Amino acid sequence: MLTLEMVREAQEALRGIARRTPLDRAPKFGENVYIKAENLQLTGAFKLRGAYNKIRSLTPEEAARGVIACSAGNHAQGIALSASRLGIKAVICMPAGAPISKVEATRSYGAEVVLVPGVYDDAAAEAERLTKEHGYTFAHPFNDPLVIAGQGTIGLEILEQLPDAEQIVVPIGGGGLIGGIAFAVKQLKPDCRIVGVQAAGAASMYLSRHAGGPTELRSVSTIADGIAVKKPGDLTFALCQQYVDEIVTVSEDEIASAILALMEGQKTVAEGAGAVPVAAVMFGKVDTSEKKTVCVVSGGNVDVTTLSRIITKGLSKAGRIAEITTKVADKPGTLLQLLKVVADSGANILSINHAREDRHSDVGACVVSMVLETRDAAHVAEIRRGLQALGYELTED
């Protein structure tokens, strides 16, 4: 159902609609690592490519009925913008917990937004119900050949921008992005390795691959809301089975660390879904030592309040923030002595809590909890060893 000609036609149709996003070296992540910055795409994510290719292909009758889609946010914005440009009514079902920034952006493109309690799959069920009720044309976010062909244009661009690419690392939610990229790249360069990355808390394609067929998770939980999909599509699963060489998973802490590293190292903002390829590279899930590797940063639509929490989590994972709790004698000067030890270590105290009445404290003792700004994990370990050497009893994290 999918051909290279379909991908090439989508690429031609997207000229003047979607941006040709940059592909730049990322030496902070490895000598052979490059970033394909789809977070700089219009609407802030790659989804515009597949969405526009689908909407432009509607028959006049389908267009007249209006289009409906379900999405955690990025496909929603792609459909909304595409429908607006083509003069078609768009209704978008979104999970009620989707980032506010994505909800408001979708509305700003002219779509009617329906918030549905639950996750993506619940929004999909509501979109299916409304499709039957009102006769809308349903635009699936990933399990559609036209959508997959649109996403495949990223693969064509990568090979045009870096012809000697040897490995491409791609996020996986429902599988439309990696399905399109893997298909297009393998047609032109079969020896180029394709690696998919999922959040460990939403590893539906990873588990489906091991099960031998599309498998539905009972629940998903991840800061990477853009790839929080309970079950992959049958089309995308088949493409992954045939063209994807390996699928790995990353933890929430690893995703947060990658978001922080992209901000500091590449001066770019990635959402959780967009950061998972970089997380896989950073934490040794993907070997880049001998292959020119492209990480597809698929989107940058992250809510500011969520970003704040993610940065804190990333700093903690990297050892840049540490919480240390210990007991001190309830006597004048003992707190000052503790603070001097910390100051001499080179750490900066961000906050401190000194509690006399604590269930962990003995009579005549206080519990002191400190949040410290530190250099790295080795620095944190050094501080803990130094305090223990001086007789401070530290509470384990």
mmCIF file of N, CA and C in Angstrom, residues 284-394:
data_model
loop_
_atom_site.group_PDB
_atom_site.id
_atom_site.type_symbol
_atom_site.label_atom_id
_atom_site.label_comp_id
_atom_site.label_asym_id
_atom_site.label_seq_id
_atom_site.Cartn_x
_atom_site.Cartn_y
_atom_site.Cartn_z
ATOM 1 N N GLY A 284 23.857 5.099 26.101
ATOM 2 C CA GLY A 284 24.454 3.880 25.582
ATOM 3 C C GLY A 284 23.502 2.832 25.056
ATOM 4 N N LYS A 285 22.259 3.219 24.775
ATOM 5 C CA LYS A 285 21.315 2.258 24.207
ATOM 6 C C LYS A 285 21.574 2.056 22.712
ATOM 7 N N VAL A 286 22.225 3.036 22.092
ATOM 8 C CA VAL A 286 22.557 2.980 20.662
ATOM 9 C C VAL A 286 24.044 3.281 20.504
ATOM 10 N N ASP A 287 24.755 2.429 19.810
ATOM 11 C CA ASP A 287 26.194 2.604 19.595
ATOM 12 C C ASP A 287 26.434 3.519 18.397
ATOM 13 N N THR A 288 27.101 4.650 18.643
ATOM 14 C CA THR A 288 27.391 5.603 17.563
ATOM 15 C C THR A 288 28.885 5.705 17.278
ATOM 16 N N SER A 289 29.678 4.819 17.878
ATOM 17 C CA SER A 289 31.136 4.960 17.785
ATOM 18 C C SER A 289 31.663 4.799 16.371
ATOM 19 N N GLU A 290 30.996 3.986 15.545
ATOM 20 C CA GLU A 290 31.531 3.723 14.210
ATOM 21 C C GLU A 290 30.542 4.038 13.092
ATOM 22 N N LYS A 291 29.409 4.652 13.431
ATOM 23 C CA LYS A 291 28.404 4.950 12.405
ATOM 24 C C LYS A 291 27.966 6.413 12.487
ATOM 25 N N LYS A 292 27.892 7.068 11.333
ATOM 26 C CA LYS A 292 27.316 8.406 11.303
ATOM 27 C C LYS A 292 25.836 8.281 11.622
ATOM 28 N N THR A 293 25.446 8.871 12.736
ATOM 29 C CA THR A 293 24.117 8.636 13.298
ATOM 30 C C THR A 293 23.295 9.910 13.332
ATOM 31 N N VAL A 294 22.075 9.844 12.810
ATOM 32 C CA VAL A 294 21.152 10.984 12.825
ATOM 33 C C VAL A 294 20.054 10.711 13.853
ATOM 34 N N CYS A 295 19.907 11.602 14.814
ATOM 35 C CA CYS A 295 18.809 11.530 15.778
ATOM 36 C C CYS A 295 17.688 12.457 15.304
ATOM 37 N N VAL A 296 16.520 11.903 15.084
ATOM 38 C CA VAL A 296 15.381 12.710 14.653
ATOM 39 C C VAL A 296 14.697 13.290 15.885
ATOM 40 N N VAL A 297 14.905 14.585 16.111
ATOM 41 C CA VAL A 297 14.224 15.283 17.212
ATOM 42 C C VAL A 297 12.875 15.716 16.660
ATOM 43 N N SER A 298 11.859 14.929 16.958
ATOM 44 C CA SER A 298 10.596 15.002 16.221
ATOM 45 C C SER A 298 9.712 16.192 16.548
ATOM 46 N N GLY A 299 9.881 16.807 17.732
ATOM 47 C CA GLY A 299 9.017 17.927 18.088
ATOM 48 C C GLY A 299 9.538 18.721 19.268
ATOM 49 N N GLY A 300 9.018 19.935 19.399
ATOM 50 C CA GLY A 300 9.440 20.806 20.494
ATOM 51 C C GLY A 300 8.282 21.457 21.216
ATOM 52 N N ASN A 301 7.098 20.854 21.107
ATOM 53 C CA ASN A 301 5.913 21.450 21.723
ATOM 54 C C ASN A 301 5.750 20.966 23.157
ATOM 55 N N VAL A 302 6.459 21.605 24.054
ATOM 56 C CA VAL A 302 6.396 21.227 25.462
ATOM 57 C C VAL A 302 5.851 22.394 26.269
ATOM 58 N N ASP A 303 4.916 22.094 27.160
ATOM 59 C CA ASP A 303 4.327 23.117 28.011
ATOM 60 C C ASP A 303 5.392 23.679 28.953
ATOM 61 N N VAL A 304 5.367 24.997 29.174
ATOM 62 C CA VAL A 304 6.414 25.648 29.969
ATOM 63 C C VAL A 304 6.455 25.106 31.395
ATOM 64 N N THR A 305 5.286 24.886 31.999
ATOM 65 C CA THR A 305 5.288 24.367 33.368
ATOM 66 C C THR A 305 5.822 22.941 33.410
ATOM 67 N N THR A 306 5.485 22.159 32.398
ATOM 68 C CA THR A 306 6.019 20.799 32.308
ATOM 69 C C THR A 306 7.527 20.844 32.106
ATOM 70 N N LEU A 307 7.989 21.770 31.268
ATOM 71 C CA LEU A 307 9.410 21.899 30.997
ATOM 72 C C LEU A 307 10.183 22.198 32.272
ATOM 73 N N SER A 308 9.610 23.039 33.130
ATOM 74 C CA SER A 308 10.269 23.367 34.390
ATOM 75 C C SER A 308 10.498 22.118 35.231
ATOM 76 N N ARG A 309 9.473 21.262 35.312
ATOM 77 C CA ARG A 309 9.615 20.030 36.091
ATOM 78 C C ARG A 309 10.613 19.075 35.441
ATOM 79 N N ILE A 310 10.595 19.028 34.118
ATOM 80 C CA ILE A 310 11.513 18.148 33.398
ATOM 81 C C ILE A 310 12.955 18.590 33.603
ATOM 82 N N ILE A 311 13.181 19.898 33.570
ATOM 83 C CA ILE A 311 14.538 20.410 33.782
ATOM 84 C C ILE A 311 15.039 20.021 35.165
ATOM 85 N N THR A 312 14.179 20.162 36.163
ATOM 86 C CA THR A 312 14.566 19.782 37.528
ATOM 87 C C THR A 312 14.916 18.299 37.592
ATOM 88 N N LYS A 313 14.103 17.471 36.921
ATOM 89 C CA LYS A 313 14.351 16.029 36.896
ATOM 90 C C LYS A 313 15.663 15.727 36.172
ATOM 91 N N GLY A 314 15.906 16.438 35.079
ATOM 92 C CA GLY A 314 17.132 16.243 34.325
ATOM 93 C C GLY A 314 18.361 16.658 35.112
ATOM 94 N N LEU A 315 18.262 17.769 35.834
ATOM 95 C CA LEU A 315 19.367 18.223 36.670
ATOM 96 C C LEU A 315 19.680 17.208 37.756
ATOM 97 N N SER A 316 18.625 16.630 38.323
ATOM 98 C CA SER A 316 18.806 15.617 39.366
ATOM 99 C C SER A 316 19.485 14.371 38.806
ATOM 100 N N LYS A 317 19.023 13.904 37.637
ATOM 101 C CA LYS A 317 19.608 12.725 37.004
ATOM 102 C C LYS A 317 21.077 12.943 36.691
ATOM 103 N N ALA A 318 21.429 14.159 36.282
ATOM 104 C CA ALA A 318 22.802 14.476 35.909
ATOM 105 C C ALA A 318 23.684 14.803 37.108
ATOM 106 N N GLY A 319 23.103 14.808 38.309
ATOM 107 C CA GLY A 319 23.878 15.148 39.491
ATOM 108 C C GLY A 319 24.121 16.631 39.639
ATOM 109 N N ARG A 320 23.305 17.427 38.969
ATOM 110 C CA ARG A 320 23.452 18.887 39.045
ATOM 111 C C ARG A 320 22.647 19.470 40.195
ATOM 112 N N ILE A 321 21.680 18.691 40.676
ATOM 113 C CA ILE A 321 20.923 19.025 41.875
ATOM 114 C C ILE A 321 20.895 17.777 42.740
ATOM 115 N N ALA A 322 21.123 17.936 44.034
ATOM 116 C CA ALA A 322 21.110 16.783 44.930
ATOM 117 C C ALA A 322 20.424 17.161 46.232
ATOM 118 N N GLU A 323 19.689 16.205 46.793
ATOM 119 C CA GLU A 323 19.064 16.407 48.096
ATOM 120 C C GLU A 323 19.776 15.533 49.110
ATOM 121 N N ILE A 324 20.237 16.139 50.171
ATOM 122 C CA ILE A 324 20.958 15.415 51.222
ATOM 123 C C ILE A 324 20.279 15.681 52.556
ATOM 124 N N THR A 325 20.004 14.620 53.288
ATOM 125 C CA THR A 325 19.349 14.719 54.594
ATOM 126 C C THR A 325 20.230 14.055 55.643
ATOM 127 N N THR A 326 20.415 14.725 56.766
ATOM 128 C CA THR A 326 21.248 14.190 57.838
ATOM 129 C C THR A 326 20.734 14.649 59.200
ATOM 130 N N LYS A 327 21.281 14.056 60.253
ATOM 131 C CA LYS A 327 20.934 14.464 61.616
ATOM 132 C C LYS A 327 22.078 15.271 62.198
ATOM 133 N N VAL A 328 21.719 16.272 62.970
ATOM 134 C CA VAL A 328 22.717 17.059 63.702
ATOM 135 C C VAL A 328 22.237 17.238 65.135
ATOM 136 N N ALA A 329 23.176 17.431 66.034
ATOM 137 C CA ALA A 329 22.815 17.665 67.437
ATOM 138 C C ALA A 329 22.080 18.982 67.571
ATOM 139 N N ASP A 330 21.085 19.003 68.441
ATOM 140 C CA ASP A 330 20.296 20.220 68.648
ATOM 141 C C ASP A 330 21.022 21.133 69.620
ATOM 142 N N LYS A 331 22.153 21.695 69.149
ATOM 143 C CA LYS A 331 22.983 22.566 69.963
ATOM 144 C C LYS A 331 23.408 23.767 69.134
ATOM 145 N N PRO A 332 23.652 24.890 69.774
ATOM 146 C CA PRO A 332 24.092 26.072 69.033
ATOM 147 C C PRO A 332 25.381 25.792 68.259
ATOM 148 N N GLY A 333 25.411 26.220 67.014
ATOM 149 C CA GLY A 333 26.619 26.113 66.199
ATOM 150 C C GLY A 333 26.718 24.874 65.339
ATOM 151 N N THR A 334 25.919 23.820 65.638
ATOM 152 C CA THR A 334 26.071 22.582 64.866
ATOM 153 C C THR A 334 25.589 22.753 63.422
ATOM 154 N N LEU A 335 24.532 23.523 63.209
ATOM 155 C CA LEU A 335 24.062 23.754 61.846
ATOM 156 C C LEU A 335 25.111 24.527 61.051
ATOM 157 N N LEU A 336 25.741 25.494 61.690
ATOM 158 C CA LEU A 336 26.777 26.283 61.039
ATOM 159 C C LEU A 336 27.949 25.395 60.602
ATOM 160 N N GLN A 337 28.304 24.426 61.467
ATOM 161 C CA GLN A 337 29.394 23.513 61.126
ATOM 162 C C GLN A 337 29.050 22.692 59.882
ATOM 163 N N LEU A 338 27.806 22.213 59.833
ATOM 164 C CA LEU A 338 27.368 21.431 58.674
ATOM 165 C C LEU A 338 27.420 22.271 57.400
ATOM 166 N N LEU A 339 26.904 23.491 57.483
ATOM 167 C CA LEU A 339 26.879 24.367 56.310
ATOM 168 C C LEU A 339 28.286 24.703 55.828
ATOM 169 N N LYS A 340 29.233 24.803 56.776
ATOM 170 C CA LYS A 340 30.618 25.088 56.392
ATOM 171 C C LYS A 340 31.204 23.920 55.602
ATOM 172 N N VAL A 341 30.895 22.703 56.031
ATOM 173 C CA VAL A 341 31.375 21.526 55.309
ATOM 174 C C VAL A 341 30.852 21.536 53.876
ATOM 175 N N VAL A 342 29.568 21.834 53.736
ATOM 176 C CA VAL A 342 28.960 21.864 52.403
ATOM 177 C C VAL A 342 29.573 22.982 51.557
ATOM 178 N N ALA A 343 29.741 24.149 52.151
ATOM 179 C CA ALA A 343 30.306 25.287 51.423
ATOM 180 C C ALA A 343 31.730 24.985 50.969
ATOM 181 N N ASP A 344 32.522 24.373 51.848
ATOM 182 C CA ASP A 344 33.908 24.046 51.502
ATOM 183 C C ASP A 344 33.992 23.023 50.368
ATOM 184 N N SER A 345 32.920 22.242 50.185
ATOM 185 C CA SER A 345 32.906 21.234 49.119
ATOM 186 C C SER A 345 32.690 21.860 47.737
ATOM 187 N N GLY A 346 32.255 23.126 47.732
ATOM 188 C CA GLY A 346 31.998 23.795 46.459
ATOM 189 C C GLY A 346 30.558 23.717 46.009
ATOM 190 N N ALA A 347 29.688 23.139 46.830
ATOM 191 C CA ALA A 347 28.262 23.063 46.489
ATOM 192 C C ALA A 347 27.563 24.353 46.900
ATOM 193 N N ASN A 348 26.463 24.659 46.210
ATOM 194 C CA ASN A 348 25.664 25.828 46.538
ATOM 195 C C ASN A 348 24.327 25.362 47.107
ATOM 196 N N ILE A 349 23.931 25.915 48.250
ATOM 197 C CA ILE A 349 22.684 25.500 48.886
ATOM 198 C C ILE A 349 21.518 26.271 48.272
ATOM 199 N N LEU A 350 20.583 25.526 47.660
ATOM 200 C CA LEU A 350 19.406 26.140 47.059
ATOM 201 C C LEU A 350 18.274 26.292 48.064
ATOM 202 N N SER A 351 18.126 25.311 48.943
ATOM 203 C CA SER A 351 17.114 25.398 49.996
ATOM 204 C C SER A 351 17.527 24.496 51.145
ATOM 205 N N ILE A 352 16.986 24.809 52.334
ATOM 206 C CA ILE A 352 17.329 24.023 53.515
ATOM 207 C C ILE A 352 16.136 23.984 54.463
ATOM 208 N N ASN A 353 15.948 22.842 55.085
ATOM 209 C CA ASN A 353 14.883 22.680 56.082
ATOM 210 C C ASN A 353 15.486 22.076 57.346
ATOM 211 N N HIS A 354 15.280 22.758 58.471
ATOM 212 C CA HIS A 354 15.835 22.355 59.769
ATOM 213 C C HIS A 354 14.655 22.051 60.686
ATOM 214 N N ALA A 355 14.462 20.758 61.007
ATOM 215 C CA ALA A 355 13.259 20.358 61.758
ATOM 216 C C ALA A 355 13.627 19.669 63.065
ATOM 217 N N ARG A 356 13.092 20.220 64.162
ATOM 218 C CA ARG A 356 13.282 19.569 65.463
ATOM 219 C C ARG A 356 12.292 18.411 65.620
ATOM 220 N N GLU A 357 11.051 18.676 65.283
ATOM 221 C CA GLU A 357 10.014 17.659 65.458
ATOM 222 C C GLU A 357 9.887 16.850 64.180
ATOM 223 N N ASP A 358 10.560 15.740 64.155
ATOM 224 C CA ASP A 358 10.565 14.857 62.997
ATOM 225 C C ASP A 358 10.587 13.425 63.487
ATOM 226 N N ARG A 359 9.812 12.571 62.869
ATOM 227 C CA ARG A 359 9.717 11.183 63.349
ATOM 228 C C ARG A 359 11.037 10.432 63.190
ATOM 229 N N HIS A 360 11.942 10.963 62.329
ATOM 230 C CA HIS A 360 13.229 10.308 62.135
ATOM 231 C C HIS A 360 14.288 10.811 63.128
ATOM 232 N N SER A 361 13.993 11.875 63.857
ATOM 233 C CA SER A 361 15.009 12.473 64.723
ATOM 234 C C SER A 361 14.923 11.918 66.138
ATOM 235 N N ASP A 362 16.093 11.845 66.790
ATOM 236 C CA ASP A 362 16.167 11.424 68.181
ATOM 237 C C ASP A 362 15.938 12.635 69.071
ATOM 238 N N VAL A 363 15.677 12.358 70.340
ATOM 239 C CA VAL A 363 15.591 13.458 71.307
ATOM 240 C C VAL A 363 16.967 14.119 71.387
ATOM 241 N N GLY A 364 16.995 15.414 71.266
ATOM 242 C CA GLY A 364 18.264 16.121 71.288
ATOM 243 C C GLY A 364 18.939 16.214 69.932
ATOM 244 N N ALA A 365 18.214 15.827 68.886
ATOM 245 C CA ALA A 365 18.775 15.917 67.534
ATOM 246 C C ALA A 365 17.774 16.568 66.591
ATOM 247 N N CYS A 366 18.263 17.098 65.495
ATOM 248 C CA CYS A 366 17.417 17.698 64.461
ATOM 249 C C CYS A 366 17.717 17.023 63.125
ATOM 250 N N VAL A 367 16.729 17.069 62.250
ATOM 251 C CA VAL A 367 16.929 16.571 60.893
ATOM 252 C C VAL A 367 17.068 17.762 59.957
ATOM 253 N N VAL A 368 18.145 17.781 59.195
ATOM 254 C CA VAL A 368 18.407 18.863 58.251
ATOM 255 C C VAL A 368 18.372 18.288 56.827
ATOM 256 N N SER A 369 17.510 18.866 55.998
ATOM 257 C CA SER A 369 17.420 18.467 54.586
ATOM 258 C C SER A 369 17.859 19.634 53.713
ATOM 259 N N MET A 370 18.776 19.361 52.805
ATOM 260 C CA MET A 370 19.311 20.410 51.937
ATOM 261 C C MET A 370 19.166 20.024 50.478
ATOM 262 N N VAL A 371 18.790 20.986 49.645
ATOM 263 C CA VAL A 371 18.851 20.813 48.200
ATOM 264 C C VAL A 371 20.061 21.597 47.718
ATOM 265 N N LEU A 372 20.993 20.894 47.081
ATOM 266 C CA LEU A 372 22.271 21.496 46.700
ATOM 267 C C LEU A 372 22.412 21.592 45.189
ATOM 268 N N GLU A 373 23.057 22.649 44.749
ATOM 269 C CA GLU A 373 23.454 22.777 43.349
ATOM 270 C C GLU A 373 24.873 22.239 43.241
ATOM 271 N N THR A 374 25.061 21.200 42.429
ATOM 272 C CA THR A 374 26.346 20.507 42.347
ATOM 273 C C THR A 374 26.817 20.417 40.896
ATOM 274 N N ARG A 375 28.054 19.936 40.722
ATOM 275 C CA ARG A 375 28.638 19.891 39.382
ATOM 276 C C ARG A 375 28.167 18.680 38.591
ATOM 277 N N ASP A 376 28.200 17.514 39.237
ATOM 278 C CA ASP A 376 27.833 16.268 38.565
ATOM 279 C C ASP A 376 27.656 15.181 39.617
ATOM 280 N N ALA A 377 27.400 13.947 39.151
ATOM 281 C CA ALA A 377 27.159 12.844 40.076
ATOM 282 C C ALA A 377 28.384 12.550 40.929
ATOM 283 N N ALA A 378 29.580 12.703 40.351
ATOM 284 C CA ALA A 378 30.809 12.459 41.103
ATOM 285 C C ALA A 378 30.956 13.470 42.245
ATOM 286 N N HIS A 379 30.554 14.709 41.981
ATOM 287 C CA HIS A 379 30.612 15.736 43.019
ATOM 288 C C HIS A 379 29.662 15.406 44.173
ATOM 289 N N VAL A 380 28.472 14.935 43.844
ATOM 290 C CA VAL A 380 27.501 14.545 44.870
ATOM 291 C C VAL A 380 28.070 13.416 45.729
ATOM 292 N N ALA A 381 28.658 12.415 45.069
ATOM 293 C CA ALA A 381 29.248 11.285 45.804
ATOM 294 C C ALA A 381 30.378 11.764 46.707
ATOM 295 N N GLU A 382 31.163 12.715 46.226
ATOM 296 C CA GLU A 382 32.266 13.269 47.018
ATOM 297 C C GLU A 382 31.749 13.978 48.267
ATOM 298 N N ILE A 383 30.675 14.739 48.114
ATOM 299 C CA ILE A 383 30.086 15.441 49.255
ATOM 300 C C ILE A 383 29.547 14.446 50.280
ATOM 301 N N ARG A 384 28.849 13.425 49.809
ATOM 302 C CA ARG A 384 28.288 12.419 50.714
ATOM 303 C C ARG A 384 29.402 11.687 51.479
ATOM 304 N N ARG A 385 30.480 11.328 50.768
ATOM 305 C CA ARG A 385 31.602 10.652 51.440
ATOM 306 C C ARG A 385 32.250 11.562 52.474
ATOM 307 N N GLY A 386 32.393 12.846 52.113
ATOM 308 C CA GLY A 386 33.005 13.792 53.044
ATOM 309 C C GLY A 386 32.198 13.959 54.322
ATOM 310 N N LEU A 387 30.870 14.055 54.182
ATOM 311 C CA LEU A 387 30.006 14.198 55.348
ATOM 312 C C LEU A 387 30.038 12.932 56.208
ATOM 313 N N GLN A 388 30.017 11.770 55.559
ATOM 314 C CA GLN A 388 30.045 10.507 56.310
ATOM 315 C C GLN A 388 31.369 10.333 57.047
ATOM 316 N N ALA A 389 32.468 10.799 56.438
ATOM 317 C CA ALA A 389 33.778 10.695 57.072
ATOM 318 C C ALA A 389 33.851 11.536 58.343
ATOM 319 N N LEU A 390 33.030 12.606 58.382
ATOM 320 C CA LEU A 390 33.006 13.477 59.559
ATOM 321 C C LEU A 390 31.953 13.026 60.581
ATOM 322 N N GLY A 391 31.344 11.881 60.324
ATOM 323 C CA GLY A 391 30.406 11.319 61.300
ATOM 324 C C GLY A 391 28.944 11.663 61.091
ATOM 325 N N TYR A 392 28.630 12.331 59.971
ATOM 326 C CA TYR A 392 27.229 12.661 59.698
ATOM 327 C C TYR A 392 26.500 11.409 59.176
ATOM 328 N N GLU A 393 25.357 11.137 59.757
ATOM 329 C CA GLU A 393 24.538 10.004 59.338
ATOM 330 C C GLU A 393 23.568 10.477 58.264
ATOM 331 N N LEU A 394 23.759 9.973 57.044
ATOM 332 C CA LEU A 394 22.950 10.441 55.918
ATOM 333 C C LEU A 394 21.787 9.496 55.668
#
